[in-house]
Short mmCIF file of C-alpha atoms and ligand atoms in Angstrom, two decimals:
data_model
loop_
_atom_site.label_atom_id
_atom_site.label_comp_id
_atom_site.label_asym_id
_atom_site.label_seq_id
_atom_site.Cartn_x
_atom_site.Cartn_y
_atom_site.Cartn_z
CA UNK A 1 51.16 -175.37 -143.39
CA UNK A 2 54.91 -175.39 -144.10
CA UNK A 3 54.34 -174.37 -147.62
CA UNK A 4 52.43 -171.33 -146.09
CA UNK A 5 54.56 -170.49 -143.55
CA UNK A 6 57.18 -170.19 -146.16
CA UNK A 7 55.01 -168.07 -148.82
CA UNK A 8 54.70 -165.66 -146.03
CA UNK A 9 58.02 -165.47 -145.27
CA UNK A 10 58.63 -164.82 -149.11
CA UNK A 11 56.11 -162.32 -149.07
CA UNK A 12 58.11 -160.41 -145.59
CA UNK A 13 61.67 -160.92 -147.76
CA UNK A 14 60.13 -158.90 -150.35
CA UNK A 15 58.16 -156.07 -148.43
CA UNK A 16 59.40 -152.71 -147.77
CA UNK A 17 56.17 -151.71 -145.73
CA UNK A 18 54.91 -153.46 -143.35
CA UNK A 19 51.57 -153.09 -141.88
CA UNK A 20 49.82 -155.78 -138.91
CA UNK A 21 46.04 -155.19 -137.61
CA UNK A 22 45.39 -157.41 -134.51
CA UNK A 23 42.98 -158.53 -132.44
CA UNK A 24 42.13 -160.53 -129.23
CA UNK A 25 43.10 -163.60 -130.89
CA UNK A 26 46.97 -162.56 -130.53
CA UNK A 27 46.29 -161.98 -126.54
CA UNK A 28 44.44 -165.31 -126.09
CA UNK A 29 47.37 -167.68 -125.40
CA UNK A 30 48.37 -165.17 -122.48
CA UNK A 31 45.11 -166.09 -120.89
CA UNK A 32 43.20 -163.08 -122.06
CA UNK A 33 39.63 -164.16 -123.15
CA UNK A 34 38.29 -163.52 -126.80
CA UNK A 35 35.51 -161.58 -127.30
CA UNK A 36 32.99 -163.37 -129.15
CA UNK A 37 33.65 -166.78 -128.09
CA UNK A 38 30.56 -168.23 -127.65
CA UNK A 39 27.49 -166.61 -126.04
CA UNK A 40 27.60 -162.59 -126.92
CA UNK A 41 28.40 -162.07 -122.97
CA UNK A 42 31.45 -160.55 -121.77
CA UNK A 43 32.02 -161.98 -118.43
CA UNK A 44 28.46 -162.22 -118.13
CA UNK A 45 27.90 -158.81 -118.40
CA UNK A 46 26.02 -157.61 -122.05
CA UNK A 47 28.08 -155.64 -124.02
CA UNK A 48 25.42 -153.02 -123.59
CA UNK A 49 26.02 -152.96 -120.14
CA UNK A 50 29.54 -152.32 -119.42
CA UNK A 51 30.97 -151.24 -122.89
CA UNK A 52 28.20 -148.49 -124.09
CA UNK A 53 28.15 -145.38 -123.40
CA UNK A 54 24.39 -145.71 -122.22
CA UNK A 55 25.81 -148.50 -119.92
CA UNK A 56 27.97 -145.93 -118.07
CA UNK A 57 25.07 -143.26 -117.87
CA UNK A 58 22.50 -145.85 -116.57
CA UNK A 59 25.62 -147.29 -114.26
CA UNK A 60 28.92 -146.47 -113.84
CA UNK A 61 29.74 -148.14 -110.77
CA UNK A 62 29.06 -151.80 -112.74
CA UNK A 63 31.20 -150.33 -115.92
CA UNK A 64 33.89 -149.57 -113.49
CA UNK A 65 33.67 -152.86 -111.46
CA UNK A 66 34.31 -154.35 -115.19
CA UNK A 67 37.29 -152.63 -116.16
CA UNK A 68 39.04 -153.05 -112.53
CA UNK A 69 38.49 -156.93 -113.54
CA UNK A 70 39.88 -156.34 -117.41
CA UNK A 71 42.64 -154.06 -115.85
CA UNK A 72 43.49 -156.55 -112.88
CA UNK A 73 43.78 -159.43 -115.50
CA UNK A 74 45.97 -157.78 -118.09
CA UNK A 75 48.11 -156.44 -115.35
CA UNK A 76 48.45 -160.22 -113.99
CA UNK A 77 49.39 -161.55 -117.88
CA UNK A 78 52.52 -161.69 -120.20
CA UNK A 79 53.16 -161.38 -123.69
CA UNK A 80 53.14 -164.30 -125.37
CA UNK A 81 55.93 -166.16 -128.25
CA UNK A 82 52.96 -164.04 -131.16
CA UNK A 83 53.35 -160.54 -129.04
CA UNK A 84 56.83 -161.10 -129.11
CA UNK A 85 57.76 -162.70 -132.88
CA UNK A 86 55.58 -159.20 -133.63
CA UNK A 87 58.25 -157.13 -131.77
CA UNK A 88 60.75 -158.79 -133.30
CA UNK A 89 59.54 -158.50 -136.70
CA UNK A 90 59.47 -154.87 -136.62
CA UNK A 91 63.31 -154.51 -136.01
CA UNK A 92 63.66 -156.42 -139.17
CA UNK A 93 61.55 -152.99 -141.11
CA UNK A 94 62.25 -149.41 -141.78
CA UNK A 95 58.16 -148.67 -142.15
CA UNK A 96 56.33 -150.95 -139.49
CA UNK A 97 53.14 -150.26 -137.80
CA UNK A 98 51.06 -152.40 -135.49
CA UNK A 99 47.31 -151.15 -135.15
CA UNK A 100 45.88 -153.35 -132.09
CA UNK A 101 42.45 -153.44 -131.30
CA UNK A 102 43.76 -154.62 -128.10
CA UNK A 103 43.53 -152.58 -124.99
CA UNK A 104 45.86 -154.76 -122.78
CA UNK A 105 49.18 -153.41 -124.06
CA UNK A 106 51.03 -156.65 -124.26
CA UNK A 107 52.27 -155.94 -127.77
CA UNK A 108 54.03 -152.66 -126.11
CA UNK A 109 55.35 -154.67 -123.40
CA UNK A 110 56.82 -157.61 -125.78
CA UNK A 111 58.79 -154.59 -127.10
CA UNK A 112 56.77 -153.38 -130.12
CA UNK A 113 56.60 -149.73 -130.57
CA UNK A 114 55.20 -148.32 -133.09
CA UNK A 115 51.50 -149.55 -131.89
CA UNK A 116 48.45 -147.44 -132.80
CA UNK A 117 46.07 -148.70 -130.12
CA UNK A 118 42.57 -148.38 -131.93
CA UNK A 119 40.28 -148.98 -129.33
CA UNK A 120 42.28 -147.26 -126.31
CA UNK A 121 43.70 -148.75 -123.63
CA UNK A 122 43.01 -150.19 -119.76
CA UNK A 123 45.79 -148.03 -118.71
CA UNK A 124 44.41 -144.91 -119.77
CA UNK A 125 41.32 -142.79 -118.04
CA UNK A 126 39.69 -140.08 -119.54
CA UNK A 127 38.29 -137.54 -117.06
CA UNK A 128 34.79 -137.11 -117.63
CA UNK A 129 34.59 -132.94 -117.13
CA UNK A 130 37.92 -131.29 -118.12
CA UNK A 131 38.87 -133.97 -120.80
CA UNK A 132 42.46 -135.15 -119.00
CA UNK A 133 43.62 -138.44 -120.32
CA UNK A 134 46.34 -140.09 -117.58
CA UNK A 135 48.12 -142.82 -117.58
CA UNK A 136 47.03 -144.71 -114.36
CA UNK A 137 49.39 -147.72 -115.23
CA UNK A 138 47.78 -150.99 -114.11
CA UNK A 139 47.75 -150.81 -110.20
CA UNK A 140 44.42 -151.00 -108.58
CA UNK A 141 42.54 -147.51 -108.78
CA UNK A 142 39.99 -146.09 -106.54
CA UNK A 143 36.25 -147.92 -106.71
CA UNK A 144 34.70 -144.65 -108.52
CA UNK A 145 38.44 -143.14 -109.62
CA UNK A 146 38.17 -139.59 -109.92
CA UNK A 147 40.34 -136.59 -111.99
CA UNK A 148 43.48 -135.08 -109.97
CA UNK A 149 42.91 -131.65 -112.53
CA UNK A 150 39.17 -131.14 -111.47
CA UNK A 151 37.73 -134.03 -109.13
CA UNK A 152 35.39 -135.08 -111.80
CA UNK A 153 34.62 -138.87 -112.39
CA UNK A 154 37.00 -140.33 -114.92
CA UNK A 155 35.71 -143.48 -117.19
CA UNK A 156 38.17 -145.99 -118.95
CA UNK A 157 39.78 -144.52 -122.10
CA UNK A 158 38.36 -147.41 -124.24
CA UNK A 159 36.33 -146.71 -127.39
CA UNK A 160 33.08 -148.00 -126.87
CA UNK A 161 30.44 -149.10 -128.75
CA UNK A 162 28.82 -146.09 -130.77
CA UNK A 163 31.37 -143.81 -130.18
CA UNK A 164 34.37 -142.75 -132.71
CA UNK A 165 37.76 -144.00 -132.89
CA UNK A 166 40.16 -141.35 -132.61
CA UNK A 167 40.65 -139.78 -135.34
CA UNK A 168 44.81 -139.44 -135.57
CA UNK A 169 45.36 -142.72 -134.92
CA UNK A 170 42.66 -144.23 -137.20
CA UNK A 171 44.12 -141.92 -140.08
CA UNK A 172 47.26 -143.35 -139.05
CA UNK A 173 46.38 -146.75 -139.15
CA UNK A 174 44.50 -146.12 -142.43
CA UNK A 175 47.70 -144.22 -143.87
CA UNK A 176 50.25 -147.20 -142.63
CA UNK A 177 47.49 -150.19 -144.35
CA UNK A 178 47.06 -148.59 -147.31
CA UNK A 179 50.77 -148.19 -148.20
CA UNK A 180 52.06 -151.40 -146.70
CA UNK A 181 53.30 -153.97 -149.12
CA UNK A 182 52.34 -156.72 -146.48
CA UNK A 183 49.74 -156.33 -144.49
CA UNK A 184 49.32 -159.00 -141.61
CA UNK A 185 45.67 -159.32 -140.06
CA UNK A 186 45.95 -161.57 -136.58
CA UNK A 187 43.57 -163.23 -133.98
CA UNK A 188 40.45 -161.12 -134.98
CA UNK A 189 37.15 -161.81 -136.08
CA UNK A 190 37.15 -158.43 -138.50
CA UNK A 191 33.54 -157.81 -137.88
CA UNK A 192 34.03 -154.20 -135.96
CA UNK A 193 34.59 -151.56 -138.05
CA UNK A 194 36.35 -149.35 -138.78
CA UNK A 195 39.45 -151.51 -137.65
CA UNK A 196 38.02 -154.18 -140.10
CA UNK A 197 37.97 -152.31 -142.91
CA UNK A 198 42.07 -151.74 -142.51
CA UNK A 199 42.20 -155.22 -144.46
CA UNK A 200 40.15 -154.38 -147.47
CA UNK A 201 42.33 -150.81 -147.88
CA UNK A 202 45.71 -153.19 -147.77
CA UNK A 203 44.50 -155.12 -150.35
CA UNK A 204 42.83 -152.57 -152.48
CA UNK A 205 46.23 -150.65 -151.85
CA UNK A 206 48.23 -153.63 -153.30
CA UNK A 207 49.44 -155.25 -150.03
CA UNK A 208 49.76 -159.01 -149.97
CA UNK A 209 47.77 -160.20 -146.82
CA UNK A 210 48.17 -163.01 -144.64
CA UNK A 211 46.12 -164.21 -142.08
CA UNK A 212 47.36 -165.74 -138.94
CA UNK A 213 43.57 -167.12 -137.07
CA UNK A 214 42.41 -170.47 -135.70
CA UNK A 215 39.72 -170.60 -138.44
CA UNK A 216 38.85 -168.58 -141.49
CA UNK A 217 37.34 -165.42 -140.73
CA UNK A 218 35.24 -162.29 -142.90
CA UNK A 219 39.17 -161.03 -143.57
CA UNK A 220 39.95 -164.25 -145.21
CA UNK A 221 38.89 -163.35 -149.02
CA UNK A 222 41.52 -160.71 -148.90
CA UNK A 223 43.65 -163.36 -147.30
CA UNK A 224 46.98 -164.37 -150.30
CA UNK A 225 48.07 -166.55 -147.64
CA UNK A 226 46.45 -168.31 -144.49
CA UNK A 227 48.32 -169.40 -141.32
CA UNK A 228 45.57 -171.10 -139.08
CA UNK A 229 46.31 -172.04 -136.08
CA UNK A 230 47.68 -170.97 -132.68
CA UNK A 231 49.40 -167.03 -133.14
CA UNK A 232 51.45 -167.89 -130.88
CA UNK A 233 53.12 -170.47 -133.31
CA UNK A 234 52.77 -169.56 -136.30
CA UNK A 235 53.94 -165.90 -135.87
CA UNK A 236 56.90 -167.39 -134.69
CA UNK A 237 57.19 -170.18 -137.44
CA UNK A 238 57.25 -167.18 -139.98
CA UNK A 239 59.98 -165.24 -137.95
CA UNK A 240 61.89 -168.30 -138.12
CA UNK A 241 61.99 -168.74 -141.79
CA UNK A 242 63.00 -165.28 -142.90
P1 OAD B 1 36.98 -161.52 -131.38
O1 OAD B 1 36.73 -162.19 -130.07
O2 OAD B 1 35.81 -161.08 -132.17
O3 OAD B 1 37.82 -162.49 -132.30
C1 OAD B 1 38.95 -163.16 -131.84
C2 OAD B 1 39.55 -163.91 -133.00
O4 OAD B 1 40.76 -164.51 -132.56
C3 OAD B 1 38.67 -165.02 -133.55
O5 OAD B 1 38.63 -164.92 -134.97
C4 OAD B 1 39.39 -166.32 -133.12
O6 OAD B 1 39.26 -167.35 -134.07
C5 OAD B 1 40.82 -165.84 -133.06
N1 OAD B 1 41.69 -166.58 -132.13
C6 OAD B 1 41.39 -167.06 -130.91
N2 OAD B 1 42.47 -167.62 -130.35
C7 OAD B 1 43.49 -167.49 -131.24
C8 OAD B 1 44.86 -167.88 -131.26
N3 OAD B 1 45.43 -168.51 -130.23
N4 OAD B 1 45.61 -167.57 -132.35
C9 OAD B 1 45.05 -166.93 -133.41
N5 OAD B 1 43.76 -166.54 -133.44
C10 OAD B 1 42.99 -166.82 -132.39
O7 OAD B 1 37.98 -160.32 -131.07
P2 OAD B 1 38.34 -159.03 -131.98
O8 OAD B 1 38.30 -159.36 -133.42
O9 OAD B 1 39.58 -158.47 -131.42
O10 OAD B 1 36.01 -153.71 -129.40
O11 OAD B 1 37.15 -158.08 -131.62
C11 OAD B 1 37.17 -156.78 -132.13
C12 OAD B 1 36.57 -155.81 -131.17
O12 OAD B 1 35.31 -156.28 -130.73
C13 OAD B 1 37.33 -155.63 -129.87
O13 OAD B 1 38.41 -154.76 -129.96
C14 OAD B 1 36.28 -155.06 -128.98
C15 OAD B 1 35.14 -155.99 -129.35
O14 OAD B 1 33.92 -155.48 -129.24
C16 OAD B 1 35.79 -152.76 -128.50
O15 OAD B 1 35.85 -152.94 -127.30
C17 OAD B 1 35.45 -151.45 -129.11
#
């Protein structure tokens, strides 16, 4: 593990570009749950249920009730020593971009800024007749929140499943990854796509990647270097020996 730690720090000394896709894995140590732990169920709810967009047409009352819960627990959690070694390493970088398929926006609050939120985010709502995105913070909303412009309902600004990513910040994301010299894939499974597929452009761009997981993952046969274990040391471990 030392030896690795080090050959990733070589790999940062000599990188221009930096590029970093993460995933739940990097919010887990903050007490945020994982996604596909165990038994497909996100707080016993199917994914079908509460993050589909036939889930919110057959009831959005349950959807909501979900995200008040996600929204209530990332508003009750702090960044963690990965979120903030990631902030950290960015000062360190003229070119650095973080594409999170997070939507608790720890890695903004450990101080990282240039974060292309794939998947949205539990602050935002998106009204569901005029189109209005607002930032609602994290403070409790309404049961059935609805939009200050037109007093339509407005759902979570979260990409579900089926629907597209935005298309700016994937473009973005896919811009930053395939230019980055280093390209650092953390605490996800890289099964969803698109935000997967980041990894294989990296490496089909040239990037050296490292991964930083508990176990090996479908990203690892891109992986030049593996870090597993806990994010929230070995992130650190690497910042350390720069
Ligand atoms: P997953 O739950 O699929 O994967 C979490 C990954 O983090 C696993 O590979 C774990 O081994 C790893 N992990 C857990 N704890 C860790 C730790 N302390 N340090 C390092 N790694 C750790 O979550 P994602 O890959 O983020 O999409 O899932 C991707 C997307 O699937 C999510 O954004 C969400 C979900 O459906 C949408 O909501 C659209």
């Amino acid at each position: 593990m030392a030896d690795d730690t080090e050959r990733a720090a070589s790999l940062l000394r000599q990188a221009r570009r930096v590029c970093v896709l993460t995933g739940a894995g990097v919010s887990a140590e903050s007490g945020v749950p994982t996604f596909r732990a165990s038994d497909g169920l996100w707080e016993g709810h199917r994914i079908q249920d509460v993050a589909h967009p036939d889930g919110w047409a057959k009831n959005p009352q349950l959807v909501w009730d979900f995200y008040h819960a996600r929204r209530a627990k990332a508003g009750s959690v702090s960044p963690n020593p990965g979120h903030d070694a990631l902030a950290e390493l960015e000062k360190r970088f003229d070119s650095f971009t973080l594409a999170t398929q997070n939507v608790d926006g720890l890695h903004q609050r450990a101080g990282s800024r240039a974060v292309l939120e794939l998947h949205g985010s539990l602050r935002r709502t998106r009204c569901t007749g005029c189109i209005d995105v607002t930032d609602q913070g994290l403070d409790p909303l309404p049961a059935m929140p609805t939009c200050v412009m037109c007093g339509a309902v407005v759902r979570p600004d979260i990409v579900w499943f089926g629907e597209m990513l935005d298309e700016r910040v994937l473009k973005e994301a896919g811009r930053a990854a395939a230019t980055s010299d280093v390209f650092l894939v953390v605490g996800t499974s890289a099964v969803v796509f698109p935000a997967a597929g980041l990894v294989a452009l990296a490496a089909r761009g040239g990037a050296k990647v490292v991964e930083f997981n508990l176990t090996r993952t479908d990203a690892s046969e891109f992986a030049d270097v593996g870090l597993y274990g806990p994010s929230g040391q070995t992130l650190p471990a690497v910042l350390a020996a720069l």
